[in-house]
Amino acid sequence: MVRFIPLRFRRGSRAALPAAILAGCLAASTLIAAPAAADPIDESGNSNGFAVENLPDGGARVTLRLDEPLPVRDAIPELAVDGRVIGAANESADGLTLTVDTTDTTVTQAKRVEVAWNGVVPGTQAAPKAAAPAATAQSRAKKAVYTDPAQPGPYSVERLDYDLGDTATTLSGLSNLPVEMRAAVYAPAGAKGARPVVIFLHGRHSACYNPTTRGTNNTTWPCPAGFLPIDSYLGYTETAEALATHGYIVVSISADGINAKDANFTDDNGALARGQLVLAHLDLLASWNESKGPKRHPLSGRLDLDNVGLMGHSRGGEGVVEAALLNAERAHQYGIRAVLPLAPVDFGRPTLPGVPMTVILPYCDGDVSNQQGQHFYDDTRYSYRDDVLRTSIMVMGADHNFFNTEWTPGVSVAPSSDDWSPANDELCGSSAPTRLAPAEQRAVGTAYMAGFFRLVLGGEEAFLPLFDGTGGTVPSTGRAVVYTEAQQPRTARMDLAPLEHPAPNVTASGFDLAAYCYSVSARVLPGDTPCSSTTATSKIPHWTPATFAPSVPLSPVLRLQWSAASASPTLQVALAPGHYDISDYDALTFRAARDESATGDVDLDVTLVDGKGRSATVRVGDVSPALTAFPSSANTANGISRLGKTWLRTVRVPLDALPKVHLDDVRSITVRPATPAGGVYLSDVTFDTPAVGAGVATRAELVSIADATVSEGNGPGTATMRLTISKPLRDPATVQVQTAASGSATAGQVPAQWFPVTLPKGATSATISVPITGNTTVNTASLQYKITISAPTGVAIGDGFAWLTVLDDDTA
């Protein structure tokens, strides 16, 4: 057996990577099982063989052989042993082998090994329990926005595409492998002066296709003979043109080279490389913008690079967040003032403070079905003292792919598919009445993407109701049902109770359960309350574990349950003295969802009480669908019952609907059940007024973790690792450390766990102590463990990945 030391890919937008060292050694390995008749089924329906090996370091390696490569997805494939997911899989360069190294040696008794996605083995999930009636938002009054962002503007569109070749640049985040510099440019013809710039970055799709055989290839770059690049970057033309006709310059960039190599040549599945690619294109555009004389470029003087927006689809969503953070490390930053992750992945849980952000989640996402991109919103809410609008949007009936025409059958040039299956599913199948047609889905995407950038970059506040939680609609979205959760800028809100942990102004009594919960059952500490007991992460976007920080607590909220036997259950939130006057705000808002255990109708009464005891009560169901159930499918084929999601929506109680209460002297808010039994999740109680805020390119301090090497020792000990901070901290900060993250050795010298680290005000560096357990066993090589930092507060993440090398100091 040969064990390869993982490669280390450094940050820096164009920095070269030193020659990578692959260290390995031959050792005896014991073959536990390689059944010739093994019959696991991957998502393509292939019959495969598997093997389980004991590793010299004490763990086990599970290998699954495929007849053909898996479909190219943005989600990371996983392996399940006898129906139990054991971890994210490493893909071989040819795509025909998946491996997982694990400390769980019970896998040596495996009877079957299968491919899983997002915690689910296709076709194995149980049917959902009966739920309450689905939300009927279509029947609720919505506020019409007087102008539609999808409507063409006064300019015609001029195309200024460029192509510098398939090997035009190298990226340190991709082991210095060459990639293309290719983009479609949509510009407003005849527009005067410098125009706002919007960059589009597509996600992970096959890189190449054969126009004759219609086969695809995603392991070789540049494309092999007979194959052509798939032009995923051309798939957003409708949205790009909608913006260009209103005076924006849109640059949609190609990332096929990254897609072909991110499974084997990155620490982070390509986030850093994608961020570097965005900045490489901005550098190129900046050089053209400043060109003069005979070599003056057609874009010279036309680009306002102090007013830039980024949209990234799927893995591109994580890529544009990374680009905004990389930009913060530069002495001369681009003005990245708006970021929109579309159906994104979020493998490492960074935050993005200081920048207005809208996350778009498609309900029928069959690729990133656990909608992990929700963490961008959840993790950033209170992470930093910034002053910007944040929104997360759920688009019912939309799949992952059809925002991009090149990923849509019937209109794409290269082969493409619907990521949702089976096609006959009554809720999300291609012919289901609740499923959006491809053109309808693209129209929704155009309305929200164009509207967001025109709102933030162009200051067109007419589009604010699409994003502020008030439920605005425009004609171009047609019959689409869209839900929102929104956090207004800090200066436009008064936070009463985030409901993430106990607070002296919050009291709950009489409930069967009243506890602050986080994460899922398998990921909480003894004695803590999980928010969910399901293993189907696609049902719980807020609490789906992150690939590279699976143990770090997720999205704490207040969980309440009651029954007919409950004794006058009441939740009370008191206002602080000196903050009784709320008359400057528009609404009382909070996020809410029905508890996963609830059946039947669930509702709440919310009461405001002033200083003289006057009160007014509003029923949540009268102002919001937040406590109605999301729809489920009865079709259990292919894991389809992952729907019936739990997702918090913003509830807005307009203050002008409370005439009996003196708004200059409000003392408390009381929440009581309005149904005999039920359960809810609650979060983010605040008074607010819709606004965009003062967004700028993020100026947050960035914390990075450095590699370290230690001797193993013969017993319990610690390894010291160093954190560096880009500039002195203005306030105390915290980061969450995950040890032995995905991709680590399995010897158990570094256990998989998490712990928080507090950084004091003014700090520019710190050290952390990582527990290690030495032994007297002779290892065949020194071993490496991936250490990550994530989910920060008071700081943002720079380089969040490091390798801890444990040197074997034992002799035979």
CSV table of N, CA and C in Angstrom, one decimal, residues 28 116 194 246 328 361 501 536 550 576 588 615 627 634 660 686 774:
chain,number,residue,atom,x,y,z
A,28,ALA,N,2.9,-3.7,4.1
A,28,ALA,CA,2.0,-4.8,4.0
A,28,ALA,C,0.6,-4.3,4.3
A,116,ALA,N,-23.2,7.6,-1.8
A,116,ALA,CA,-24.2,8.4,-1.1
A,116,ALA,C,-23.9,9.9,-1.5
A,194,ALA,N,-17.7,55.2,-16.6
A,194,ALA,CA,-17.4,53.9,-16.1
A,194,ALA,C,-18.6,53.3,-15.5
A,246,HIS,N,-29.3,47.8,-18.8
A,246,HIS,CA,-29.5,48.9,-17.8
A,246,HIS,C,-28.2,49.5,-17.4
A,328,ALA,N,-9.8,41.1,0.3
A,328,ALA,CA,-9.5,41.8,1.5
A,328,ALA,C,-8.0,41.7,1.9
A,361,LEU,N,-31.6,29.6,-2.8
A,361,LEU,CA,-31.7,28.1,-2.6
A,361,LEU,C,-32.9,27.6,-3.4
A,501,HIS,N,-28.6,31.6,22.6
A,501,HIS,CA,-28.1,31.1,23.9
A,501,HIS,C,-28.9,31.8,24.9
A,536,ALA,N,-31.1,12.6,7.4
A,536,ALA,CA,-31.3,13.1,6.1
A,536,ALA,C,-31.0,14.6,6.0
A,550,PRO,N,-17.2,19.2,10.4
A,550,PRO,CA,-18.5,18.5,10.7
A,550,PRO,C,-18.9,18.5,12.2
A,576,ALA,N,-34.9,46.4,27.0
A,576,ALA,CA,-34.0,46.9,28.0
A,576,ALA,C,-34.4,48.3,28.3
A,588,LEU,N,-42.0,44.5,14.0
A,588,LEU,CA,-41.4,43.4,14.8
A,588,LEU,C,-41.1,42.2,13.9
A,615,SER,N,-52.1,46.3,25.5
A,615,SER,CA,-51.5,45.2,24.7
A,615,SER,C,-52.2,45.0,23.3
A,627,LEU,N,-45.1,29.1,9.7
A,627,LEU,CA,-45.3,27.9,10.5
A,627,LEU,C,-46.1,26.8,9.7
A,634,ALA,N,-44.4,11.7,-1.6
A,634,ALA,CA,-44.6,10.4,-1.2
A,634,ALA,C,-43.8,9.4,-2.0
A,660,LYS,N,-53.4,49.9,19.6
A,660,LYS,CA,-53.6,50.1,21.0
A,660,LYS,C,-52.4,50.3,21.8
A,686,THR,N,-36.3,41.0,16.6
A,686,THR,CA,-35.8,42.3,16.4
A,686,THR,C,-36.9,43.3,16.0
A,774,GLY,N,0.2,10.1,21.3
A,774,GLY,CA,1.3,9.3,20.8
A,774,GLY,C,1.2,7.9,21.2
